Each structure stands twice: as C-alpha cells, then as structure tokens.
Coordinates of N, CA and C in Angstrom, one line a residue:
X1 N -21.6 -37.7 4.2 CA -20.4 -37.9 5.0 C -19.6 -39.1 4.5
X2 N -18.7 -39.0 4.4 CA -17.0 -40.2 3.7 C -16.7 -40.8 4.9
X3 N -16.8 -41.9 4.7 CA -15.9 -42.6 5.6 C -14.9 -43.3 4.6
X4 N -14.0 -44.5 5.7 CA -13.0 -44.6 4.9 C -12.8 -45.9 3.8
X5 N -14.4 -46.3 3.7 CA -14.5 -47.3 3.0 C -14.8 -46.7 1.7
X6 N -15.5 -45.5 1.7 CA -15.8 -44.8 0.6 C -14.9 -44.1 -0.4
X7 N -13.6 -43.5 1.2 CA -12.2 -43.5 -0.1 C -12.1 -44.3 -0.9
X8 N -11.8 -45.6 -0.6 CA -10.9 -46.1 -1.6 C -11.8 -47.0 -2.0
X9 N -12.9 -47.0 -2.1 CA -13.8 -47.4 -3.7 C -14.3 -46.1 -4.4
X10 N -13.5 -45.0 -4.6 CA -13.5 -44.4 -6.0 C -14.8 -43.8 -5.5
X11 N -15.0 -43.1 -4.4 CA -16.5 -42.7 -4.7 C -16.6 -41.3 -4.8
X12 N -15.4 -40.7 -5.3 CA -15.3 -39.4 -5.9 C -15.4 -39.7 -7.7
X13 N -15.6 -40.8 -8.2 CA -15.5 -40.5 -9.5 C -16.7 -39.5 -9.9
X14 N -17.9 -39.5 -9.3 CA -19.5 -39.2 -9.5 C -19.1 -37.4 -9.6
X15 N -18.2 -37.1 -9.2 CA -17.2 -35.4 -8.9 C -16.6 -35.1 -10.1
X16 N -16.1 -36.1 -11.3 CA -15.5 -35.9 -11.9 C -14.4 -36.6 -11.8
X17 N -13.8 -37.2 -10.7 CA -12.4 -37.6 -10.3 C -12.2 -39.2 -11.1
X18 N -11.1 -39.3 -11.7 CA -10.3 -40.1 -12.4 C -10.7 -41.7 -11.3
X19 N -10.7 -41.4 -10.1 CA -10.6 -42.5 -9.0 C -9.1 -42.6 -8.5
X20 N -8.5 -42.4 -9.1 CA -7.1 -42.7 -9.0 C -6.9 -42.2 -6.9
X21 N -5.4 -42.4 -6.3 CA -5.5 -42.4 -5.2 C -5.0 -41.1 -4.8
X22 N -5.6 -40.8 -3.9 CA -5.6 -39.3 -3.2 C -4.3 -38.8 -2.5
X23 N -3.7 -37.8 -3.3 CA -2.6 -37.6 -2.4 C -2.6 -37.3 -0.7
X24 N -2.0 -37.4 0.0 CA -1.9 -37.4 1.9 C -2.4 -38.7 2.1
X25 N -3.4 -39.6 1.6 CA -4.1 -39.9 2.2 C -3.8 -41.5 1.9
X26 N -4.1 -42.4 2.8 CA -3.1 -43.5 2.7 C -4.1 -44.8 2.8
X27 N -3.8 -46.0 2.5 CA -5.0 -46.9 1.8 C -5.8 -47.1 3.1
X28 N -5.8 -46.2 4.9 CA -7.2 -46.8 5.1 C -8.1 -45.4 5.4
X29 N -7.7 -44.6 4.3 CA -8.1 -43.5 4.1 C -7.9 -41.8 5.3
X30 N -6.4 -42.4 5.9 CA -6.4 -41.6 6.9 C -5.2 -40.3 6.4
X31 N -5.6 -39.2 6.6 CA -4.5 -38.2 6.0 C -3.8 -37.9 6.6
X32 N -2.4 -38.0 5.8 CA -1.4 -38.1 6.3 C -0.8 -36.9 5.6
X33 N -0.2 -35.7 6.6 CA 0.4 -34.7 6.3 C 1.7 -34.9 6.0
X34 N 2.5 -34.4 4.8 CA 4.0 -34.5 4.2 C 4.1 -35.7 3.6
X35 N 3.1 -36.7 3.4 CA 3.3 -37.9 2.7 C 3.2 -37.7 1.0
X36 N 2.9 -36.4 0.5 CA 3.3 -35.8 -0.4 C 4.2 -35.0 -1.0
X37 N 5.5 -35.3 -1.0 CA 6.3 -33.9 -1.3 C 5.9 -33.2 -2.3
X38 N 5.3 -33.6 -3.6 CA 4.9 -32.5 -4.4 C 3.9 -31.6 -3.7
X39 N 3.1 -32.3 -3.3 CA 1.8 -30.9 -2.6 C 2.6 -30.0 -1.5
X40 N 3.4 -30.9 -1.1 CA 4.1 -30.0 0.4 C 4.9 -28.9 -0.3
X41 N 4.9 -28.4 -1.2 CA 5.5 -27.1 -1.6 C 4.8 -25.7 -1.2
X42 N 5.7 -24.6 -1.0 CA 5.4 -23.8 -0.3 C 4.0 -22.7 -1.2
X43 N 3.0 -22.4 -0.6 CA 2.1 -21.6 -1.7 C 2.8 -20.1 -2.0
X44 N 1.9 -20.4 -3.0 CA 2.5 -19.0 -3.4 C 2.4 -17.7 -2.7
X45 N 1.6 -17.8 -2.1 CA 1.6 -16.4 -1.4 C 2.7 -16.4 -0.1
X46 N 3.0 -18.2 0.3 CA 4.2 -17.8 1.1 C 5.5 -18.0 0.3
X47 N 5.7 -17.9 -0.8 CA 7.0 -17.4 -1.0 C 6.9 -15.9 -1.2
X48 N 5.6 -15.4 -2.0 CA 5.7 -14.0 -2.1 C 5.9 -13.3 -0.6
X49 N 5.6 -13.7 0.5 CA 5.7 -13.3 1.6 C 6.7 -13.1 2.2
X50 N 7.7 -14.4 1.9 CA 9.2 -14.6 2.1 C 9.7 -13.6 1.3
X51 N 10.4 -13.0 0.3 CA 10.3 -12.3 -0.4 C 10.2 -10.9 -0.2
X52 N 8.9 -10.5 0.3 CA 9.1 -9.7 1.1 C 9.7 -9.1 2.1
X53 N 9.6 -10.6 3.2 CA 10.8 -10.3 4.5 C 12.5 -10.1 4.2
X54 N 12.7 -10.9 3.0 CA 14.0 -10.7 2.4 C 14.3 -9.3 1.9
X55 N 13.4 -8.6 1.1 CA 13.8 -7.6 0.7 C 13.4 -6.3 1.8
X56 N 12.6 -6.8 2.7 CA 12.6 -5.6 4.0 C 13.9 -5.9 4.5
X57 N 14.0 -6.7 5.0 CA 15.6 -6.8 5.6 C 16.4 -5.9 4.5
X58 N 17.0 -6.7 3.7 CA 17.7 -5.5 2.6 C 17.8 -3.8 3.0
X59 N 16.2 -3.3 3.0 CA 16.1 -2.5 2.4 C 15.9 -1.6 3.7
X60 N 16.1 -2.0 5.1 CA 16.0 -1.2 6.1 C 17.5 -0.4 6.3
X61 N 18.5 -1.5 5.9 CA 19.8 -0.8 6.1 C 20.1 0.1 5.1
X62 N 19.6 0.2 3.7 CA 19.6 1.5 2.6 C 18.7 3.1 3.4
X63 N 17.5 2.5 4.7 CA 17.0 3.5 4.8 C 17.7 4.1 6.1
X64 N 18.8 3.5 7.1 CA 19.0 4.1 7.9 C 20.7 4.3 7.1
X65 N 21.0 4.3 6.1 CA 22.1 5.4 5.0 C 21.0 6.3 5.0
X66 N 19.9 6.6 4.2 CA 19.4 8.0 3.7 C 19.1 8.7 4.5
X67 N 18.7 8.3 5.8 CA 18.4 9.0 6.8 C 19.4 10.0 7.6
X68 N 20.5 9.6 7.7 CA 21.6 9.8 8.5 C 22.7 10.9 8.4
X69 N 22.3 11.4 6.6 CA 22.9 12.9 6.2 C 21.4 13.8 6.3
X70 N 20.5 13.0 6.4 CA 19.3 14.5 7.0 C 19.2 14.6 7.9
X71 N 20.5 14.5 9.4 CA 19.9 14.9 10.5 C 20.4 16.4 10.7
X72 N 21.1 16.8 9.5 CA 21.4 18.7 9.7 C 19.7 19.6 9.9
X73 N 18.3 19.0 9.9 CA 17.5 19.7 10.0 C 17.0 20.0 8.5
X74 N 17.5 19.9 7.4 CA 17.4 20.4 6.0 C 15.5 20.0 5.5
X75 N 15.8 18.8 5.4 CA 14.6 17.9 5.2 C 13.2 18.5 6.3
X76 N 13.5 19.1 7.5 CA 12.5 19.4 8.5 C 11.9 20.3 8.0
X77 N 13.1 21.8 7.6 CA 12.7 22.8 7.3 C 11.9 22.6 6.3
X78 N 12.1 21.8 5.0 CA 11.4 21.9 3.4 C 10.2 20.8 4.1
X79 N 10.2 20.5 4.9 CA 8.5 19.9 5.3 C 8.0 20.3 5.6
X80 N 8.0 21.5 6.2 CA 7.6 22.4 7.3 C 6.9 23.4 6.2
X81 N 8.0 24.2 5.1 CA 7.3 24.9 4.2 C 6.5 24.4 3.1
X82 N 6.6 22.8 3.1 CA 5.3 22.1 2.2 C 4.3 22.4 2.7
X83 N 4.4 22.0 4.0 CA 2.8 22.0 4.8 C 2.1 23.2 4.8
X84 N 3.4 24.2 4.9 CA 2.4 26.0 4.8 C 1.9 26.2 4.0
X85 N 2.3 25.7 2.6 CA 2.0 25.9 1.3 C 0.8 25.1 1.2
X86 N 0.6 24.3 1.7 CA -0.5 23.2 1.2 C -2.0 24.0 2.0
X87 N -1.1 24.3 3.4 CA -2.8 25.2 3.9 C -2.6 26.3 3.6
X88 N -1.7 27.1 2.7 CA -2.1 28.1 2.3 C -3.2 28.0 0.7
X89 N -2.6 27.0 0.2 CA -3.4 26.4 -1.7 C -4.6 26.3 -0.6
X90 N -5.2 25.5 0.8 CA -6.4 25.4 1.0 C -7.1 26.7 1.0
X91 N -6.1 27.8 1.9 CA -6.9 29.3 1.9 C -7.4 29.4 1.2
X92 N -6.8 29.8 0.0 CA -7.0 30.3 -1.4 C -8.2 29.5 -1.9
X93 N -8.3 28.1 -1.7 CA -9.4 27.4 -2.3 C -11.0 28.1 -1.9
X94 N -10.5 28.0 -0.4 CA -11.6 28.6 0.6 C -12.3 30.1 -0.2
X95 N -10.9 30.9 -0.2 CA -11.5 32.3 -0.6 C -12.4 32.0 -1.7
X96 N -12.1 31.3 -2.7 CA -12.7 31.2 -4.2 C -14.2 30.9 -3.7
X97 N -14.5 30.1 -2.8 CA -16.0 29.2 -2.6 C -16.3 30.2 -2.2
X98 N -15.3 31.1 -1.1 CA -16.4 32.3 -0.4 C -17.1 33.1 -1.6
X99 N -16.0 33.2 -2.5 CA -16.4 34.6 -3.4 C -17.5 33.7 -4.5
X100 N -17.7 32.8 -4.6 CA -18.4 32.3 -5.6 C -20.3 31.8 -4.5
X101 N -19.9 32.2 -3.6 CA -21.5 32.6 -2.4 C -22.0 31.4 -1.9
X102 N -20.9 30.3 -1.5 CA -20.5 29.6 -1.0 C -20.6 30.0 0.0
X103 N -21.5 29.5 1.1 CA -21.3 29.8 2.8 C -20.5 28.4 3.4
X104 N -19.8 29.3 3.8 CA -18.3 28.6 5.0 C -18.9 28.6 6.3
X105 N -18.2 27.1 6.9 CA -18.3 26.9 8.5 C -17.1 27.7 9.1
X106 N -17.5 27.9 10.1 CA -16.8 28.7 11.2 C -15.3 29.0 11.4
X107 N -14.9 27.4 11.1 CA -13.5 26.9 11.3 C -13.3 27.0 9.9
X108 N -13.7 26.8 8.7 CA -13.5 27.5 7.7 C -13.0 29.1 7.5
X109 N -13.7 29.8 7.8 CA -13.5 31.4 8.0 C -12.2 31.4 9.0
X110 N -11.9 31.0 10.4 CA -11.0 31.0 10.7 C -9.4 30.6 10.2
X111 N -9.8 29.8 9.4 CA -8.8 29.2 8.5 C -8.2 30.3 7.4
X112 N -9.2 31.3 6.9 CA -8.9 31.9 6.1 C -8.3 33.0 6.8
X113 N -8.7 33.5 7.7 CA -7.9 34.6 8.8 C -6.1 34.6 8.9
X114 N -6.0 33.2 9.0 CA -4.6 32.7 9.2 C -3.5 33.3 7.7
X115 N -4.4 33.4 6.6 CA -3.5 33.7 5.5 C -2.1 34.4 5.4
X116 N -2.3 35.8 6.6 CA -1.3 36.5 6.4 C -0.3 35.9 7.4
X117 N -0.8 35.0 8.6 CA 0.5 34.2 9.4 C 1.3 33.3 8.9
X118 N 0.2 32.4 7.3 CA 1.2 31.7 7.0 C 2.4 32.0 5.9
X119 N 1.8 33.0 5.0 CA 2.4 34.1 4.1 C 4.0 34.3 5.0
X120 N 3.5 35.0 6.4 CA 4.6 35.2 6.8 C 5.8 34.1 7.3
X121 N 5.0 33.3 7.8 CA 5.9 32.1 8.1 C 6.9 31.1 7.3
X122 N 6.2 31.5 5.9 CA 6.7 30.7 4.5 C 7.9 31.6 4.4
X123 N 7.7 32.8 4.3 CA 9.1 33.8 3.7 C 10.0 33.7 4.8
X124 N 9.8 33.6 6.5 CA 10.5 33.7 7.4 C 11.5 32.2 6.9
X125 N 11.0 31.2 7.4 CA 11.7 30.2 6.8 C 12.2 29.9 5.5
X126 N 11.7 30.6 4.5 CA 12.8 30.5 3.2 C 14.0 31.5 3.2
X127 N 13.9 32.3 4.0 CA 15.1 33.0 3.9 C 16.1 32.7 5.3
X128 N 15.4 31.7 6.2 CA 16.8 31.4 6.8 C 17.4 29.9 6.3

C-alpha cells in the first residue's frame, strides 16, 4: 500500500520508473484530475467513437434520400421473390438429402410439399 510519503521519494524506481514526478499527481501526492493537459487527451477509442456519431449523423439523411423513391412497392416485390427463391434452393436441398437416404423431420417433409405453392407464387409475382 503507497501512501503519500512514498510518492515522492521515488519509490516506484524498484518498477523500473525514472523517479521523475508523476503526472496528475501533485507534491503531496494527491491526484489531481486535468492537472495534465497532455494525458487529458481524448483516447482513442473516443475519437473513433466520435467519428462514428459524425458520420451516422451524415449518413442517416443519404438513407432517408434512398428510401423515398422505393415507396412505389418495387423493392417489396423483388424481396418477396428473393425469399421464395431462397426456400425454394432450401426444397431442392431437402429433396437431394431425401434422395441420397437421408431421413427428414416432419417439418422437413412438409417443407418440401410447399414446392409447387412456391413455384407458383414466384411466376405469379414476376409477371405482375
């Protein structure tokens, strides 16, 4: 345990330390916050932080521009047929495991039933 007689007779040199006098900390060894402007600089992770807030700010008003010509529905529709597409590539995965003697759970098999609803729902929506 340091007390403050031990500050300032150097009894960090045994640490490696120069002796020299400790920044904050003031000759009757009591620490004193901002009594260093060099240390009082901001760390780095809070500028990277700042930084961030700066460029969120920025970059909220670029996303309510991009947003604002997709409210014709365009964007809903082509997500709508990603998603069919995506559990239809899973059907298809499904069928392969069945045919390769792969036993499927329940809600698996049901999954694959859906094939021809989603077939049809893909073509319904790309043609309107």
């Amino acid at each position: 345990r340091l007390c403050s007689s031990d500050l300032s007779s150097g009894i960090n040199a045994e640490y490696g330390d120069s002796g020299g006098p400790l920044p904050n900390v003031n000759k009757s060894g009591v620490y004193r916050p901002g009594s260093d402007a060099a240390a009082n600089q901001p760390s780095r992770n809070a500028l990277k932080n700042q930084k961030k807030r700066e460029n969120r700010q920025g970059g909220e008003c670029k996303v309510v521009q991009q947003t604002t010509p997709a409210a014709g529905g365009v964007d809903e529709k082509e997500k709508k047929i990603r998603n069919l597409k995506k559990k239809l590539f899973q059907v298809q995965k499904l069928k392969e495991q069945h045919k390769e003697g792969k036993e499927l759970e329940k809600n698996q098999l049901d999954k694959i039933k859906t094939e021809g609803d989603l077939i049809a729902e893909i073509e319904k929506l790309e043609l309107s």
